[in-house]
Amino acid sequence: MKRRLVLQGLLAAMPAAAAFSALLAAPKQARAIGGTLPDLDQPAPDFALAGFVPPGTEGELRLSDFQGRWLALYFYPKDFTGGCTLEARGFQQDLAQFHQLGAEVVGISADSAESHASFCGSEGLAFPLLSDPGGLVSRRYGSWISPYSQRHSFLIDPDGVLRERWVAVRPSGHSQEILASLQSLVAAAPSLPSPSPSISR
């Protein structure tokens, strides 16, 4: 009698164990503060945002505008704050190296285009800053806790595929992290185009 009860218990537990094993084996979406991050090696989430495009124009940029170029896309909380300023200065300092590798740098926050224009002017930034006041695009990238974009970064290849991501980054030296990853990816795929670095608007 006791043996029969033990066997019944084991048989009853088998479906639950199988379901648990399947759950462990299933692919997991990466989670971070700010939402669910987009998957690597998949098309990057689309965007179309207005903002400030140096040397001095306001306009809209889309993901498709970067077709054929690498894109370092970084989200940050707010213009003129300490960490965000430090991070932006790092990207500006390394901008020529990004361009040499056929890459563009674009920042996104909830600030207005006017704030971005002022920030670019104050810090001498020569790369676009886009405005995402409602966090629509930031949410697509798992990078939004209202009312701010979170400090996450993404590296998108010339075909629009997401290749690398960084979560809750430290502003100091972050540009160099992305640059090192970009150099490795470019070296591993030398057949990819190295286009003109400038954005025509």
Tab-separated table of C-alpha atoms in Angstrom:
chain	number	residue	atom	x	y	z
A	1	MET	CA	0.000	0.000	0.000
A	2	LYS	CA	2.777	2.370	0.975
A	3	ARG	CA	4.717	1.508	-2.209
A	4	ARG	CA	1.645	2.259	-4.339
A	5	LEU	CA	1.252	5.689	-2.700
A	6	VAL	CA	4.923	6.493	-3.331
A	7	LEU	CA	4.573	5.507	-7.006
A	8	GLN	CA	1.430	7.577	-7.378
A	9	GLY	CA	3.234	10.559	-5.870
A	10	LEU	CA	6.157	10.157	-8.260
A	11	LEU	CA	3.861	9.881	-11.279
A	12	ALA	CA	1.943	12.963	-10.198
A	13	ALA	CA	5.184	14.945	-9.833
A	14	MET	CA	6.519	14.050	-13.303
A	15	PRO	CA	4.413	16.551	-15.324
A	16	ALA	CA	5.350	19.366	-12.944
A	17	ALA	CA	9.038	18.455	-13.211
A	18	ALA	CA	8.806	18.325	-17.010
A	19	ALA	CA	7.114	21.725	-17.088
A	20	PHE	CA	9.806	23.173	-14.814
A	21	SER	CA	12.565	21.769	-17.051
A	22	ALA	CA	10.883	23.254	-20.127
A	23	LEU	CA	10.675	26.610	-18.377
A	24	LEU	CA	14.384	26.545	-17.613
A	25	ALA	CA	15.213	25.623	-21.199
A	26	ALA	CA	12.985	28.293	-22.752
A	27	PRO	CA	14.689	31.479	-23.991
A	28	LYS	CA	14.389	34.325	-21.504
A	29	GLN	CA	13.809	37.974	-22.289
A	30	ALA	CA	16.344	40.148	-20.529
A	31	ARG	CA	14.838	42.312	-17.807
A	32	ALA	CA	16.235	45.446	-16.318
A	33	ILE	CA	15.046	48.436	-14.345
A	34	GLY	CA	13.119	50.264	-17.031
A	35	GLY	CA	11.392	47.293	-18.655
A	36	THR	CA	12.135	44.409	-20.973
A	37	LEU	CA	15.229	44.885	-23.095
A	38	PRO	CA	15.106	44.086	-26.810
A	39	ASP	CA	16.741	40.817	-27.843
A	40	LEU	CA	20.265	40.692	-29.226
A	41	ASP	CA	20.775	39.545	-32.837
A	42	GLN	CA	17.247	40.700	-33.725
A	43	PRO	CA	16.102	43.848	-35.573
A	44	ALA	CA	16.446	46.850	-33.287
A	45	PRO	CA	13.190	48.573	-32.291
A	46	ASP	CA	12.259	51.278	-34.775
A	47	PHE	CA	12.190	54.945	-33.854
A	48	ALA	CA	11.334	58.303	-35.388
A	49	LEU	CA	12.096	61.209	-33.071
A	50	ALA	CA	12.611	64.936	-33.398
A	51	GLY	CA	15.613	66.534	-31.806
A	52	PHE	CA	18.709	68.594	-32.366
A	53	VAL	CA	21.098	67.580	-35.141
A	54	PRO	CA	24.401	69.491	-35.101
A	55	PRO	CA	25.748	71.726	-36.471
A	56	GLY	CA	22.527	73.635	-35.882
A	57	THR	CA	19.260	72.172	-37.111
A	58	GLU	CA	16.177	70.719	-35.509
A	59	GLY	CA	14.651	67.772	-37.327
A	60	GLU	CA	13.498	64.176	-37.170
A	61	LEU	CA	15.739	61.141	-37.362
A	62	ARG	CA	14.635	57.552	-37.938
A	63	LEU	CA	16.446	54.279	-37.426
A	64	SER	CA	16.388	53.831	-41.214
A	65	ASP	CA	18.482	57.005	-41.591
A	66	PHE	CA	21.416	54.982	-40.262
A	67	GLN	CA	21.076	52.096	-42.711
A	68	GLY	CA	24.555	51.084	-43.810
A	69	ARG	CA	26.236	52.561	-40.711
A	70	TRP	CA	26.797	51.312	-37.187
A	71	LEU	CA	24.812	53.180	-34.536
A	72	ALA	CA	25.748	53.694	-30.890
A	73	LEU	CA	22.361	54.614	-29.393
A	74	TYR	CA	22.419	55.730	-25.784
A	75	PHE	CA	19.597	56.720	-23.453
A	76	TYR	CA	20.216	59.109	-20.563
A	77	PRO	CA	18.109	60.866	-17.905
A	78	LYS	CA	18.600	64.615	-18.353
A	79	ASP	CA	20.607	67.342	-20.058
A	80	PHE	CA	23.038	69.372	-17.947
A	81	THR	CA	23.163	66.905	-15.024
A	82	GLY	CA	26.543	65.699	-13.783
A	83	GLY	CA	26.537	62.087	-14.967
A	84	CYS	CA	24.837	62.855	-18.276
A	85	THR	CA	27.304	65.642	-19.018
A	86	LEU	CA	30.249	63.364	-18.220
A	87	GLU	CA	28.839	60.655	-20.490
A	88	ALA	CA	28.182	63.075	-23.362
A	89	ARG	CA	31.708	64.489	-23.101
A	90	GLY	CA	33.091	60.962	-23.406
A	91	PHE	CA	31.170	60.329	-26.618
A	92	GLN	CA	32.280	63.687	-28.006
A	93	GLN	CA	35.906	62.964	-27.143
A	94	ASP	CA	35.718	59.606	-28.970
A	95	LEU	CA	33.473	60.737	-31.830
A	96	ALA	CA	36.241	60.767	-34.459
A	97	GLN	CA	37.087	57.142	-33.603
A	98	PHE	CA	33.444	56.131	-33.991
A	99	HIS	CA	33.340	57.861	-37.372
A	100	GLN	CA	36.524	56.106	-38.495
A	101	LEU	CA	34.716	52.807	-37.889
A	102	GLY	CA	31.666	53.934	-39.873
A	103	ALA	CA	29.549	54.558	-36.775
A	104	GLU	CA	27.263	57.329	-35.578
A	105	VAL	CA	26.444	58.290	-31.994
A	106	VAL	CA	22.925	59.360	-31.004
A	107	GLY	CA	21.603	60.248	-27.546
A	108	ILE	CA	17.960	60.068	-26.434
A	109	SER	CA	16.295	61.591	-23.376
A	110	ALA	CA	12.947	63.118	-22.419
A	111	ASP	CA	14.322	66.662	-22.791
A	112	SER	CA	12.988	68.990	-25.475
A	113	ALA	CA	14.786	69.761	-28.738
A	114	GLU	CA	15.432	73.257	-27.364
A	115	SER	CA	17.120	71.819	-24.274
A	116	HIS	CA	19.187	69.526	-26.489
A	117	ALA	CA	20.266	72.462	-28.656
A	118	SER	CA	21.389	74.352	-25.575
A	119	PHE	CA	23.188	71.286	-24.176
A	120	CYS	CA	24.989	70.645	-27.476
A	121	GLY	CA	26.015	74.290	-27.663
A	122	SER	CA	27.225	74.380	-24.073
A	123	GLU	CA	29.278	71.184	-24.356
A	124	GLY	CA	30.333	71.436	-28.010
A	125	LEU	CA	28.546	68.189	-28.914
A	126	ALA	CA	28.653	67.303	-32.601
A	127	PHE	CA	26.232	64.355	-32.548
A	128	PRO	CA	22.397	64.290	-32.506
A	129	LEU	CA	20.313	64.338	-29.351
A	130	LEU	CA	16.699	63.228	-29.823
A	131	SER	CA	13.657	64.069	-27.717
A	132	ASP	CA	11.433	61.312	-26.285
A	133	PRO	CA	9.217	63.218	-23.807
A	134	GLY	CA	6.604	60.492	-23.338
A	135	GLY	CA	9.123	57.672	-23.280
A	136	LEU	CA	7.601	55.792	-26.242
A	137	VAL	CA	10.940	54.844	-27.807
A	138	SER	CA	12.642	54.474	-24.435
A	139	ARG	CA	10.007	51.876	-23.510
A	140	ARG	CA	10.714	49.920	-26.699
A	141	TYR	CA	14.322	49.716	-25.548
A	142	GLY	CA	13.443	48.803	-21.937
A	143	SER	CA	14.887	52.123	-20.834
A	144	TRP	CA	12.095	54.168	-19.247
A	145	ILE	CA	10.983	54.931	-15.711
A	146	SER	CA	8.732	57.975	-15.890
A	147	PRO	CA	9.613	60.770	-16.237
A	148	TYR	CA	13.146	59.829	-17.343
A	149	SER	CA	14.973	57.596	-19.789
A	150	GLN	CA	17.342	55.215	-18.024
A	151	ARG	CA	21.074	55.064	-18.658
A	152	HIS	CA	21.145	52.131	-21.096
A	153	SER	CA	23.074	51.870	-24.374
A	154	PHE	CA	22.771	49.800	-27.548
A	155	LEU	CA	24.989	49.027	-30.518
A	156	ILE	CA	23.136	48.480	-33.794
A	157	ASP	CA	24.822	47.124	-36.904
A	158	PRO	CA	24.568	48.520	-40.481
A	159	ASP	CA	21.621	46.188	-41.194
A	160	GLY	CA	19.635	47.477	-38.214
A	161	VAL	CA	20.305	44.429	-36.020
A	162	LEU	CA	20.966	44.876	-32.305
A	163	ARG	CA	24.428	43.495	-31.495
A	164	GLU	CA	25.280	44.707	-27.978
A	165	ARG	CA	23.559	46.340	-25.007
A	166	TRP	CA	24.653	47.885	-21.725
A	167	VAL	CA	22.345	48.364	-18.732
A	168	ALA	CA	22.571	50.978	-15.968
A	169	VAL	CA	25.955	52.097	-17.240
A	170	ARG	CA	28.516	54.159	-15.379
A	171	PRO	CA	29.007	57.426	-17.295
A	172	SER	CA	32.768	57.585	-16.849
A	173	GLY	CA	34.523	55.656	-19.604
A	174	HIS	CA	31.313	54.253	-21.078
A	175	SER	CA	32.056	55.563	-24.557
A	176	GLN	CA	35.285	53.565	-24.499
A	177	GLU	CA	33.325	50.405	-23.587
A	178	ILE	CA	31.122	50.789	-26.637
A	179	LEU	CA	34.069	51.702	-28.838
A	180	ALA	CA	35.972	48.559	-27.799
A	181	SER	CA	32.959	46.382	-28.588
A	182	LEU	CA	32.472	48.135	-31.922
A	183	GLN	CA	36.115	47.566	-32.855
A	184	SER	CA	35.767	43.846	-32.115
A	185	LEU	CA	32.556	43.521	-34.124
A	186	VAL	CA	33.972	45.414	-37.099
A	187	ALA	CA	37.125	43.293	-37.029
A	188	ALA	CA	35.010	40.125	-36.993
A	189	ALA	CA	32.925	41.287	-39.961
A	190	PRO	CA	35.308	43.123	-42.309
A	191	SER	CA	32.938	42.722	-45.266
A	192	LEU	CA	30.429	45.150	-43.740
A	193	PRO	CA	30.502	48.615	-45.334
A	194	SER	CA	32.334	51.526	-43.770
A	195	PRO	CA	30.288	54.466	-45.041
A	196	SER	CA	30.743	58.200	-44.787
A	197	PRO	CA	30.259	59.202	-41.172
A	198	SER	CA	28.173	62.318	-41.753
A	199	ILE	CA	24.387	62.446	-41.583
A	200	SER	CA	22.877	64.424	-44.434
A	201	ARG	CA	19.908	66.482	-43.370
